[in-house]
XYZ file of C-alpha atoms in Angstrom:
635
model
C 0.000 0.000 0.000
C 1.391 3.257 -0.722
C 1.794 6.377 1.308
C -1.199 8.169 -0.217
C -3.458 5.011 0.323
C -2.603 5.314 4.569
C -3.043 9.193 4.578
C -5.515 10.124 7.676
C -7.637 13.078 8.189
C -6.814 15.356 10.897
C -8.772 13.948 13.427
C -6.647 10.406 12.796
C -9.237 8.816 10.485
C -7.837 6.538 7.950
C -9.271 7.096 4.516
C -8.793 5.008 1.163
C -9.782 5.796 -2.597
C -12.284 2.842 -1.747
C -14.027 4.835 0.796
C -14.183 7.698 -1.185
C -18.112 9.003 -1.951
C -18.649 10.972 -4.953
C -20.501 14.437 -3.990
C -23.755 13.226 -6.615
C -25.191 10.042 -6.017
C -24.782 9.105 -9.898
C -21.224 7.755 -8.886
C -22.586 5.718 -6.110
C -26.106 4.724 -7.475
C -25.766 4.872 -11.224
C -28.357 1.771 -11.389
C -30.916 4.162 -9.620
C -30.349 6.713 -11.721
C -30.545 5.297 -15.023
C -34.113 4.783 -14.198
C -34.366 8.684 -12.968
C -35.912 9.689 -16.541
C -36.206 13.248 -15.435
C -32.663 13.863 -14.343
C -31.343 11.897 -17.611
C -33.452 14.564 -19.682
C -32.007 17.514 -18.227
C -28.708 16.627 -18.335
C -28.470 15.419 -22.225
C -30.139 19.170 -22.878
C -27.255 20.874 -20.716
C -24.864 18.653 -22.214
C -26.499 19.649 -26.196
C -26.424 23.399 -24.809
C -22.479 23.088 -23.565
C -21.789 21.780 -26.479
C -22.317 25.403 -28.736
C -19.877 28.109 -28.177
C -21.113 30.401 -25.852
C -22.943 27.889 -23.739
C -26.121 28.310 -25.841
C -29.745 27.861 -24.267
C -31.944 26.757 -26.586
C -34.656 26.941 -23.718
C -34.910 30.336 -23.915
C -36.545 30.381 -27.120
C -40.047 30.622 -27.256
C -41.962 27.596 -28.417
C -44.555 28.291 -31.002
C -47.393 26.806 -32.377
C -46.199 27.034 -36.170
C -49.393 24.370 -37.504
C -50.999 27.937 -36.424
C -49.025 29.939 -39.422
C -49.614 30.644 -42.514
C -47.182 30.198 -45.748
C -46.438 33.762 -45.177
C -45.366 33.884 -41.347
C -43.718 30.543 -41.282
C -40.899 32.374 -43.770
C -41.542 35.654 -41.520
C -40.776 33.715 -38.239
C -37.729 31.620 -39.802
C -35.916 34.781 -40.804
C -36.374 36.313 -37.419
C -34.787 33.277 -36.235
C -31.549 33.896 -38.331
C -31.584 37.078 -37.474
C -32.198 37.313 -33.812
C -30.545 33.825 -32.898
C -27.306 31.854 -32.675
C -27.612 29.480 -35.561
C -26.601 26.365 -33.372
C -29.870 27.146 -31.374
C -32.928 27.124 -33.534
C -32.427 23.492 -34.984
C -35.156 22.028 -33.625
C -37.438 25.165 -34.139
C -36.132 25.925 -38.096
C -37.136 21.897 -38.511
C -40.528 22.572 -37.206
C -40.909 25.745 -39.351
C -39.925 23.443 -42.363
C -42.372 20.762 -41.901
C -45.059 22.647 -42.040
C -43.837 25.027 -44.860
C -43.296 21.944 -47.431
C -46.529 20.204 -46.098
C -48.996 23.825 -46.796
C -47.170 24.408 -49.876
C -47.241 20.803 -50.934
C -51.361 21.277 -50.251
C -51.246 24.727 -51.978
C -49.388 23.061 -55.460
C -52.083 20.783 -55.359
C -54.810 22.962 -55.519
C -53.158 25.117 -57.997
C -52.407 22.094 -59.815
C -56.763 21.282 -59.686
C -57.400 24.756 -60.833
C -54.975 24.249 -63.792
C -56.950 21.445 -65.258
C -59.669 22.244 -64.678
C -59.222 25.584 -67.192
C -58.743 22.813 -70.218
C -54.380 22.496 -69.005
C -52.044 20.033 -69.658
C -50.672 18.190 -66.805
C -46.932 18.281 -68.518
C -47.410 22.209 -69.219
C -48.261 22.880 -65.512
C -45.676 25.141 -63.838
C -46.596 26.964 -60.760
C -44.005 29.741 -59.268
C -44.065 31.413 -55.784
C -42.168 34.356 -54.224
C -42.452 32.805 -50.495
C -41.520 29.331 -51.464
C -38.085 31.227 -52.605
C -38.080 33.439 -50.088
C -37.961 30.076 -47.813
C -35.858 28.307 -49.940
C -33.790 30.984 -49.972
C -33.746 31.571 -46.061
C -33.360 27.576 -45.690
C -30.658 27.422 -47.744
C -28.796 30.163 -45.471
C -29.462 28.342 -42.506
C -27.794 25.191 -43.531
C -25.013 27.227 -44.915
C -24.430 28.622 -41.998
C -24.864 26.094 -39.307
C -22.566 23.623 -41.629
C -19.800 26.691 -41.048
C -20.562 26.961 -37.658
C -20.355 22.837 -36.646
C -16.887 22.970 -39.319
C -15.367 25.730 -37.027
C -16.153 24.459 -33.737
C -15.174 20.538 -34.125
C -11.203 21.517 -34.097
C -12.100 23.500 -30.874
C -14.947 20.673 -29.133
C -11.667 18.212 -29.905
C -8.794 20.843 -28.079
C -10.882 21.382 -24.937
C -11.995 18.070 -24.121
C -7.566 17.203 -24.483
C -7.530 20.215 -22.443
C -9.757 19.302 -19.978
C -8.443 15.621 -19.523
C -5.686 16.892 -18.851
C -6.867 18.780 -16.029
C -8.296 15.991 -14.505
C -5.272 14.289 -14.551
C -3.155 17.318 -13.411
C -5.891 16.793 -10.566
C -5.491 13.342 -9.976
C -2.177 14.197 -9.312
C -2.845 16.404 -7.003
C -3.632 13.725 -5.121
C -1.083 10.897 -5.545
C 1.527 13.671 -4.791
C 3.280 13.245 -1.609
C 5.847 15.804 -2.024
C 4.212 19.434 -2.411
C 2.877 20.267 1.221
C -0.824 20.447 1.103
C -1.158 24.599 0.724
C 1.077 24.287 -2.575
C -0.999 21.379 -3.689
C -4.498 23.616 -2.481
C -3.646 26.560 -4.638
C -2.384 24.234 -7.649
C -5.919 22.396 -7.418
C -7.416 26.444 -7.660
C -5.627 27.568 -10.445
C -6.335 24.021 -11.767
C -10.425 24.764 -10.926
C -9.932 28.009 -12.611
C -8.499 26.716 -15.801
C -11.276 24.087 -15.896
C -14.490 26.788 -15.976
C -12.187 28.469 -19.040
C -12.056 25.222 -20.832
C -14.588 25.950 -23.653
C -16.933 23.458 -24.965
C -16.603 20.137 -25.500
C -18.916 17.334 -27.430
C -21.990 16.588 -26.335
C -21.284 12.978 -26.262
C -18.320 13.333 -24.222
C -20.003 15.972 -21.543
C -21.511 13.923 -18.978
C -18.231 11.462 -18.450
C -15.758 14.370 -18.120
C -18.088 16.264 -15.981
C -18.004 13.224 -13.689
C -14.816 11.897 -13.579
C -14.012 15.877 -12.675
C -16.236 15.983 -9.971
C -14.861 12.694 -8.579
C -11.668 13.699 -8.749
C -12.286 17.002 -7.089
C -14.156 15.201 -4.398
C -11.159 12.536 -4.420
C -8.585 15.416 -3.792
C -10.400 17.109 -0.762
C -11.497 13.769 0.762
C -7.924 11.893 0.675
C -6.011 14.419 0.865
C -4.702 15.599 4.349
C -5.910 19.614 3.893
C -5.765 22.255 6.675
C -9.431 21.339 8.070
C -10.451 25.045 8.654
C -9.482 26.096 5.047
C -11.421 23.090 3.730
C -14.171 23.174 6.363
C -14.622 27.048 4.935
C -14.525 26.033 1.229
C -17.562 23.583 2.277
C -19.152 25.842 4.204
C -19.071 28.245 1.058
C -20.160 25.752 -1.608
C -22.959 24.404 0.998
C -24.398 27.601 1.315
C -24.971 27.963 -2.487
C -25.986 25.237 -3.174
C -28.861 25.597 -0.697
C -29.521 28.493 -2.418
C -30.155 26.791 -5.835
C -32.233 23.940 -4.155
C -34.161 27.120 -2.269
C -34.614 28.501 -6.322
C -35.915 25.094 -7.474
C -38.287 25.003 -4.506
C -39.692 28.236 -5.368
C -40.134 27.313 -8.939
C -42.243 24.351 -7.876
C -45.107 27.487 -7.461
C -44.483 29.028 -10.971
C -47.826 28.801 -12.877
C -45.500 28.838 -16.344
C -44.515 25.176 -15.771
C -42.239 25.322 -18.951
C -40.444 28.476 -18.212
C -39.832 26.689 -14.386
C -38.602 23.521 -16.255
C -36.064 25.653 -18.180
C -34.618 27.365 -15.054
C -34.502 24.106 -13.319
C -32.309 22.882 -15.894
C -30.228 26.311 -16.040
C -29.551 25.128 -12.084
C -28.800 21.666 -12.398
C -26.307 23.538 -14.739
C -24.725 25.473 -12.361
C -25.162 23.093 -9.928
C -22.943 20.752 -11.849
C -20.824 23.355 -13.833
C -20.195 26.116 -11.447
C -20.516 24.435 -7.364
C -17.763 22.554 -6.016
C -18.307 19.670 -3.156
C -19.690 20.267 0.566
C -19.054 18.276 3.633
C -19.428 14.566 3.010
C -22.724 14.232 5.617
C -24.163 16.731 3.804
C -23.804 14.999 0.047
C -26.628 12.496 -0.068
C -28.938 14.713 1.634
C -28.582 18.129 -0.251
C -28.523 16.393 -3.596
C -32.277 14.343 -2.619
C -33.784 17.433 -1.539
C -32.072 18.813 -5.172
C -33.766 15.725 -6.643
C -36.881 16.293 -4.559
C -37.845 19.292 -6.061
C -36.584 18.236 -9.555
C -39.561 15.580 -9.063
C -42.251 18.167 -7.924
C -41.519 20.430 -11.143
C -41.299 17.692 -13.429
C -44.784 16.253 -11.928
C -46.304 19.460 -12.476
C -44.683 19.587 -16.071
C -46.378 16.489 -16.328
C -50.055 17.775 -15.035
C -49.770 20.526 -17.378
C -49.121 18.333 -20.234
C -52.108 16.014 -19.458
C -54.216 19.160 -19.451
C -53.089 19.543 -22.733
C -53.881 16.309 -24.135
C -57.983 18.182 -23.172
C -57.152 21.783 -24.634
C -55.579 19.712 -27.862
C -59.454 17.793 -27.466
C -60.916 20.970 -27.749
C -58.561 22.147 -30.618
C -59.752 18.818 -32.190
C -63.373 19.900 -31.894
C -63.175 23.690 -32.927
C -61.244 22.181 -36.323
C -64.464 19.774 -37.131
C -66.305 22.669 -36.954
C -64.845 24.628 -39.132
C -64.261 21.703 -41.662
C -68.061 21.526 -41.145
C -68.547 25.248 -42.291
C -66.296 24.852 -45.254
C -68.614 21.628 -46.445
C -71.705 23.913 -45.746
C -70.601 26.951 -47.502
C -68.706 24.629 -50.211
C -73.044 23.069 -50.446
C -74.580 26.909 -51.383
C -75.218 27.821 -54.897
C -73.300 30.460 -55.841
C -74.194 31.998 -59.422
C -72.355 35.217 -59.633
C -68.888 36.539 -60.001
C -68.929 38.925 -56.420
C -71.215 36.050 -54.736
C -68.255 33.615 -55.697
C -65.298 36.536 -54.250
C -67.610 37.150 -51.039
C -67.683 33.286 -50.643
C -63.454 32.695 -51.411
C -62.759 35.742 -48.531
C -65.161 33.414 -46.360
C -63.297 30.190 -46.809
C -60.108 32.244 -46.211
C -60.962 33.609 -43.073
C -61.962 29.868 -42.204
C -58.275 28.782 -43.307
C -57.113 31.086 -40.935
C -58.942 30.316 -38.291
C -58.488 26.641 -38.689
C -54.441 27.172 -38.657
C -54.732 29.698 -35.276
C -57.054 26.637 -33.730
C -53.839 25.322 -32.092
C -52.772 21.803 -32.250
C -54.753 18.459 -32.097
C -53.630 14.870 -30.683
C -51.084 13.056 -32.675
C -53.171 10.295 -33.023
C -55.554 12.311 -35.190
C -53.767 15.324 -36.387
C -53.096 13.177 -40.103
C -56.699 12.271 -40.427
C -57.842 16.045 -39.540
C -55.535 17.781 -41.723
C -56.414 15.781 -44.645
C -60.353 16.057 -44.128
C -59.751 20.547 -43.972
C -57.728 19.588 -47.326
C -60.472 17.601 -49.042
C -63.125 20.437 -47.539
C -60.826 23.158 -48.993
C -60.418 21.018 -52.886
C -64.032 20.695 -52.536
C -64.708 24.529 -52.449
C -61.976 24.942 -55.007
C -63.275 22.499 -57.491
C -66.754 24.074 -57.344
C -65.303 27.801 -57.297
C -62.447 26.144 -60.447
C -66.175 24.867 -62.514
C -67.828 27.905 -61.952
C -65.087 30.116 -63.256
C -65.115 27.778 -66.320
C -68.668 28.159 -67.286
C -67.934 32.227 -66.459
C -64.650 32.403 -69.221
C -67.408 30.699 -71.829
C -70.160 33.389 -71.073
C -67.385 36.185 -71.008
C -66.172 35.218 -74.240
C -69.986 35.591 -75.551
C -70.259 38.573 -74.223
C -67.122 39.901 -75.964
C -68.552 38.744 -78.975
C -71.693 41.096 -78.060
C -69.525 44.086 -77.392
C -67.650 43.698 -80.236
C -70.543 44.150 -82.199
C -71.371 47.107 -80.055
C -67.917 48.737 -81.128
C -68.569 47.741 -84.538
C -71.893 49.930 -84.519
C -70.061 52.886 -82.754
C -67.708 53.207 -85.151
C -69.397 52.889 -87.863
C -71.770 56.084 -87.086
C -69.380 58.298 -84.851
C -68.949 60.483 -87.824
C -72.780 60.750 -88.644
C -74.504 63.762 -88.717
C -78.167 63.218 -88.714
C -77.676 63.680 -85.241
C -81.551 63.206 -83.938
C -81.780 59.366 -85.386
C -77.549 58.587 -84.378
C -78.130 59.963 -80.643
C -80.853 58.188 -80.255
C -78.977 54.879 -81.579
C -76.020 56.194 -79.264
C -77.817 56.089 -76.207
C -79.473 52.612 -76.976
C -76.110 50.664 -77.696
C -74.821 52.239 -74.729
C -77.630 50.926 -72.512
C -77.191 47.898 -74.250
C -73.507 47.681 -73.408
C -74.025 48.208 -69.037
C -76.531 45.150 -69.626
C -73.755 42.910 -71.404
C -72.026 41.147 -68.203
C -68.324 40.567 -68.392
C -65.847 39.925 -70.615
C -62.225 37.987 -70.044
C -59.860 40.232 -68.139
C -57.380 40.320 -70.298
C -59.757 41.815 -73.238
C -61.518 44.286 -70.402
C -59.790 47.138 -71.088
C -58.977 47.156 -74.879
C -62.374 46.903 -75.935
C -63.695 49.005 -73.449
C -61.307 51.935 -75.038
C -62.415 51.293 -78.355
C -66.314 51.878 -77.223
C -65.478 54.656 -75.340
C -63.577 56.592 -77.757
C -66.184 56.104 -80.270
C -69.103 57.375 -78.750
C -66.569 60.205 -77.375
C -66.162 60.980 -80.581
C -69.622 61.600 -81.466
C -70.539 63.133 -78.894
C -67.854 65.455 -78.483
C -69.269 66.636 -82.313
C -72.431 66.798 -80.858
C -71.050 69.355 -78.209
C -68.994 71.020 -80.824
C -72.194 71.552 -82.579
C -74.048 72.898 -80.247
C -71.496 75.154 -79.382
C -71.537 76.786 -82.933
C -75.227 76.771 -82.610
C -75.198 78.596 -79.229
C -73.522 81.721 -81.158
C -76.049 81.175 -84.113
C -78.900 81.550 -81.796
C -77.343 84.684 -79.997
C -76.873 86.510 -82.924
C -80.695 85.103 -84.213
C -82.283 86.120 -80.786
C -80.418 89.910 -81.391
C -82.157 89.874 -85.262
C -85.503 89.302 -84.103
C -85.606 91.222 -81.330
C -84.977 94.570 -84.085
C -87.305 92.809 -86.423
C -89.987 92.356 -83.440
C -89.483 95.709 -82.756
C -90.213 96.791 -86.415
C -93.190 94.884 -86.753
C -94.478 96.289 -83.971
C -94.169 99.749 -85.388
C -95.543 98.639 -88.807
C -98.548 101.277 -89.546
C -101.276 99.532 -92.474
C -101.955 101.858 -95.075
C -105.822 100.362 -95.319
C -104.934 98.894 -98.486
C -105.844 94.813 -97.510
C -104.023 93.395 -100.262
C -100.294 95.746 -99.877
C -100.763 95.374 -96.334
C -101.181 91.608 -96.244
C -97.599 91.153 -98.330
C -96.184 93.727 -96.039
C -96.662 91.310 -93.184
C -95.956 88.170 -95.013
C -92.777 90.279 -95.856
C -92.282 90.214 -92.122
C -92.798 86.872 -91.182
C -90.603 85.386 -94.279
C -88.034 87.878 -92.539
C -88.654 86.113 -89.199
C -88.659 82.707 -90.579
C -84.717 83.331 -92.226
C -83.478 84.451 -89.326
C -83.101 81.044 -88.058
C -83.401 79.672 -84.255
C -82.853 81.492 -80.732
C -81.678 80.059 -77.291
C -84.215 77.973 -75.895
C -84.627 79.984 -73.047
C -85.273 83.045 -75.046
C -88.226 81.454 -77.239
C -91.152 83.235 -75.757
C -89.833 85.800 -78.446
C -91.871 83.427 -80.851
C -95.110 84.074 -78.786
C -94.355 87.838 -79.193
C -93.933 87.672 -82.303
C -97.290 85.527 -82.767
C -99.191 88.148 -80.687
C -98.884 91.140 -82.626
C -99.309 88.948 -86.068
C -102.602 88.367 -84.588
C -103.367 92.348 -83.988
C -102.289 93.261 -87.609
C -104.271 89.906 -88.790
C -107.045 91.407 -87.127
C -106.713 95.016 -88.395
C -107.014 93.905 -91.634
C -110.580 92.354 -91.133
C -108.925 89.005 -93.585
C -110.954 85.849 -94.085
C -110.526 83.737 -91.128
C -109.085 80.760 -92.418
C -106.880 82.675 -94.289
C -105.493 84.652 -91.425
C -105.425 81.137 -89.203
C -103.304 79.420 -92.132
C -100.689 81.968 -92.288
C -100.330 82.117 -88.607
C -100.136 78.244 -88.744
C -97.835 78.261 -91.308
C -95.832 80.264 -89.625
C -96.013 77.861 -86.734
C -94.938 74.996 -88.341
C -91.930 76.362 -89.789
C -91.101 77.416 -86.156
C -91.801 73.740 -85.161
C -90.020 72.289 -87.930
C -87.164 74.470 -87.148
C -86.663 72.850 -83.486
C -85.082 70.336 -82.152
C -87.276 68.480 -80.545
C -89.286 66.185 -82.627
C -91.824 65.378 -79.748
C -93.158 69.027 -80.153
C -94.284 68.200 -83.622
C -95.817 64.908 -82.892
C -98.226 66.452 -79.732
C -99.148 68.969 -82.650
C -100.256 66.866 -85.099
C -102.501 64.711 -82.061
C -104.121 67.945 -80.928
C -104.837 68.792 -84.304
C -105.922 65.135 -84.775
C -108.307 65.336 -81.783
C -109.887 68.164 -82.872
C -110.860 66.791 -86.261
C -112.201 64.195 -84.977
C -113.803 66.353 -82.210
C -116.098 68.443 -84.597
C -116.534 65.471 -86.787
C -118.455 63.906 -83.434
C -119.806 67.502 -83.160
C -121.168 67.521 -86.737
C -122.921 63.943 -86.355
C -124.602 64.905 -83.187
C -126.031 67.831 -84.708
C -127.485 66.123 -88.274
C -128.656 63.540 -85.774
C -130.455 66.422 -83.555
C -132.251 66.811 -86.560
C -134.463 64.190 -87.097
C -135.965 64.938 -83.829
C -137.517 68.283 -85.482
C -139.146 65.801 -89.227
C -142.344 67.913 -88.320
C -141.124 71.433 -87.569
C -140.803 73.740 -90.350
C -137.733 75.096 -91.184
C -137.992 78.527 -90.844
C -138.006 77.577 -86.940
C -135.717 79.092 -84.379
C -134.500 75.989 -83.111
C -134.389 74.387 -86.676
C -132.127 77.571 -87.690
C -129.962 77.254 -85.078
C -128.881 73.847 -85.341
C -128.033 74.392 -89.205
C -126.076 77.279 -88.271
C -124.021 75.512 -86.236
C -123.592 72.489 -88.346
C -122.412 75.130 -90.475
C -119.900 76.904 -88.344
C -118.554 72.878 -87.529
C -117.819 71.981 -90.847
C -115.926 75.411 -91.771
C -113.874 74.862 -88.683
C -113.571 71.105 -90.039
C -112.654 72.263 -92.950
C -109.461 74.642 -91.261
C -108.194 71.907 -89.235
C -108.739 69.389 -91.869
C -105.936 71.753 -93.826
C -104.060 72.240 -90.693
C -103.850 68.308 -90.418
C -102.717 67.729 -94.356
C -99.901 70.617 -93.338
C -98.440 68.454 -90.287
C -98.286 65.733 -91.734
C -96.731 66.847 -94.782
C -93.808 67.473 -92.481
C -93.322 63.529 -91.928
C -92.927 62.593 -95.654
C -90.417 65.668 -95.981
């Protein structure tokens, strides 16, 4: 036996490497704690996290629920993660992200792929190109790039610090064995040695948890077998005691955090420290320390546990709120849609739905396949119907082009007319005709639209032209006939009938060259009428002479107008009263009979002749007045 195997304590206790009792039971009860599940799962994350540069947590990263994302925010939320993160960190989160990606996309191809042949495609010409599946390829691609960097850098330097580090265990080890160095030289070796060892750097993640241990035992190894000033080691466990009770004291309190994830991370950030950063206490205080440690390990993990089972009902309810909307989309994928806005009203509604249906949150494993195929075949469903409908819609569109076409056809073929009355009139009814014509293809929309428009701009714009000239005409009309009103008026008869009877038909073949006046200013033609009448009646003429030239006059003012619908109420009043004293007439002659016995020199007999009389003379006048009007028709 050597030297170092019979050193004693200072109290005279002999101590071998036998007897020696790691500070963590794993040494001494490794068969117990291979079953410790809990404990095994915290330290093969801390041993993944020591294994990045920088002793990354990937723990601190918030968890989302990415089946909750669209195309969209799935590449938003991976490039924040390039951005904002270490690279060696967001594996399992960037893996998540691309899962779902390829598996919407994968669903979105598809339905383009429906829509494609259903317009009449061919399956070989189908190509289908999308900004965010580059953008994510793009992103995805940089990821790899960079994390394949990142692992090529670091493997020289995992390799260098776990040398390193064995060899401070050794250097350690001995520490021990050496019997030479008195025991405060060997004490502030084993610091500077502790010191180097926290510097180290990281180290594989498969090789963590051994060289952890055997560094641990060793350190335990040096201050249990090695004969130490007791009050300097006493003080060194008194030190590490104390914090260590103050971790355990943190992972009690945890135990009461309602966030039972974000207490699961910290717990692991202290069994990190705890195994990292804390050197050994007094060996009575080993086993018990690390089972209260392990004690409220167990409490945090069982509520981690709880919370999880209360997941398995919120992911029920996800399960539930997901039929329902697959429901909705069968039900509104059911209604008969027969219009182009009903059919966009409808697509915004299954949308939303989409939406919703990702931001339901997550449903069992066992039935998240079977649910996500059955919103797939509810979503095809709409877009087969919505795919048929816009089908039958390109036919009728290209029918209606045909329509407008002819519509364009008939504009342009009259925009230079200028029998304006009969071409505005045809104006106005193809353009009518053209708001009830539905759609045509998109792609046609505008073109033909231009065409139409410019035609019947053109017209018009000749019509306004027109009547522009014609506004000036009438101006310099209204200023003629006001003189010529003015001279008529001041006409004085010489008593001759027949010179004064051309004098005024003088005047009103004056009147009738002088041509039209603003519409608003046309009560000048009443004027006019009114004195006619006084110098018609000064010259004591034969009635249906005078009402003739008045009437000629008339229609020349009628025929001289615009507005066709002036003539036509004429020619009906004039037609009404024909007919009128032709009644008139009959009733009289039929008043007659009653008087076969009176004589005729009677004063009732003479009356009724008299007016039969007066009847057909008028009958006569408007009988001419008719022939005149309607003269104007076959002109």
């Amino acid at each position: 036996m050597s030297e170092l195997d019979n050193l004693q304590d200072a109290d005279g206790t002999k101590e071998t490497i036998e007897n020696a009792q790691p500070e963590t039971p794993q040494e001494a009860t490794s068969t117990t704690e291979e079953n410790d599940d809990v404990i095994n799962e915290i330290e093969d994350s801390n041993a993944e996290d020591a294994e990045d540069e920088g002793n990354v947590d990937r723990h601190n990263i918030e968890d989302k629920d990415y089946e909750s994302l669209n195309l969209e925010q799935l590449v938003i939320e991976i490039d924040r993660l390039l951005k904002n993160e270490k690279v060696q960190a967001i594996k399992k989160h960037v893996d998540a992200i691309k899962t779902e990606f390829d598996k919407q996309f994968h669903d979105l191809l598809e339905e383009k792929k429906e829509e494609f042949l259903s317009n009449g495609g061919n399956i070989i010409d189908f190509r289908y190109q999308s900004p965010l599946q580059q953008s994510f390829k793009d992103s995805y691609k940089d990821y790899r790039q960079r994390l394949n960097a990142h692992y090529k850098n670091i493997e020289q330097n995992h390799k260098q610090n776990l040398t390193n580090r064995l060899e401070i265990i050794e250097q350690i080890k001995a520490l021990t064995e050496d019997a030479e160095d008195s025991m405060n030289t060997k004490y502030k070796k084993f610091k500077e040695l502790q010191d180097q060892w926290k510097v180290a750097g990281p180290i594989p993640r498969d090789k963590y948890n051994n060289a952890w241990n055997s560094y641990h035992f060793n350190v335990e190894r040096f201050y249990d077998l090695l004969h130490l000033d007791r009050d300097l080691r006493d003080k060194d466990f008194e030190h590490n005691l104390e914090l260590k009770t103050k971790v355990i004291e943190q992972a009690e309190a945890l135990a009461n955090d309602e966030n039972t994830n974000r207490a699961f991370r910290e717990l692991q950030n202290l069994h990190k420290i705890w195994k990292e950063e804390l050197g050994p206490v007094a060996r009575e205080h080993r086993e018990p320390i690390w089972e209260r440690f392990k004690e409220a390990t167990r409490k945090i993990n069982a509520k981690r546990q709880d919370y999880y089972k209360n997941l398995d009902t919120v992911y029920e309810q996800n399960l539930i709120n997901k039929q329902a909307i697959i429901t909705l989309i069968k039900e509104k994928t059911s209604e008969k849609i027969t219009t182009h806005s009903g059919w966009q009203n409808k697509i915004k509604e299954i949308e939303a739905l989409r939406e919703e249906f990702f931001k339901a949150g997550k449903v069992p494993v066992k039935v998240n396949e079977a649910t996500w195929a059955q919103f797939k075949e509810a979503v095809r469903a709409f877009n087969r119907n919505k795919n048929d409908f816009y089908k039958n819609l390109k036919k009728d569109q290209y029918e209606n082009l045909e329509k407008k076409q002819e519509l364009v056809k008939i504009a342009e073929a009259n925009k230079d007319s200028d029998d304006f009355q009969a071409t505005t009139q045809l104006m106005k009814k193809i353009q009518g005709d053209w708001k009830k014509i539905g759609h045509v293809p998109r792609k046609d929309s505008d073109k033909i639209w231009k065409q139409f428009k410019s035609a019947c701009n053109h017209y018009f714009d000749r019509i306004k032209e027109q009547r522009n000239a014609a506004s000036a005409e009438e101006e310099e009309a209204l200023t003629k006939k006001e003189a010529l009103l003015t001279e008529v008026k001041n006409i004085k008869l010489s008593g001759d009938q027949k010179v004064d009877l051309e004098t005024i038909k003088t005047q009103i073949n004056s009147w009738k060259t002088i041509g039209r006046v603003p519409r608003n200013k046309r009560q000048i033609e009443s004027d006019f009428n009114e004195v006619l009448n006084d110098l018609f009646n000064a010259l004591d003429l034969n009635k249906t002479e005078t009402e003739l030239i008045k009437f000629d006059n008339k229609l020349d003012q009628l025929a001289s107008g615009d507005d066709s619908r002036a003539i036509d109420n004429e020619r009906v009043y004039i037609q009404k009263k024909v007919d009128g004293i032709k009644g008139e007439i009959i009733q009289l002659e039929n008043n007659l009979q009653f008087f076969s016995n009176v004589k005729s020199d009677n004063p009732l007999v003479k009356e009724v002749h008299k007016n039969i009389k007066k009847h057909k003379e008028d009958l006569e006048l408007w009988t001419i007045k008719l022939k005149k009007i309607k003269g104007l028709y076959s002109n």
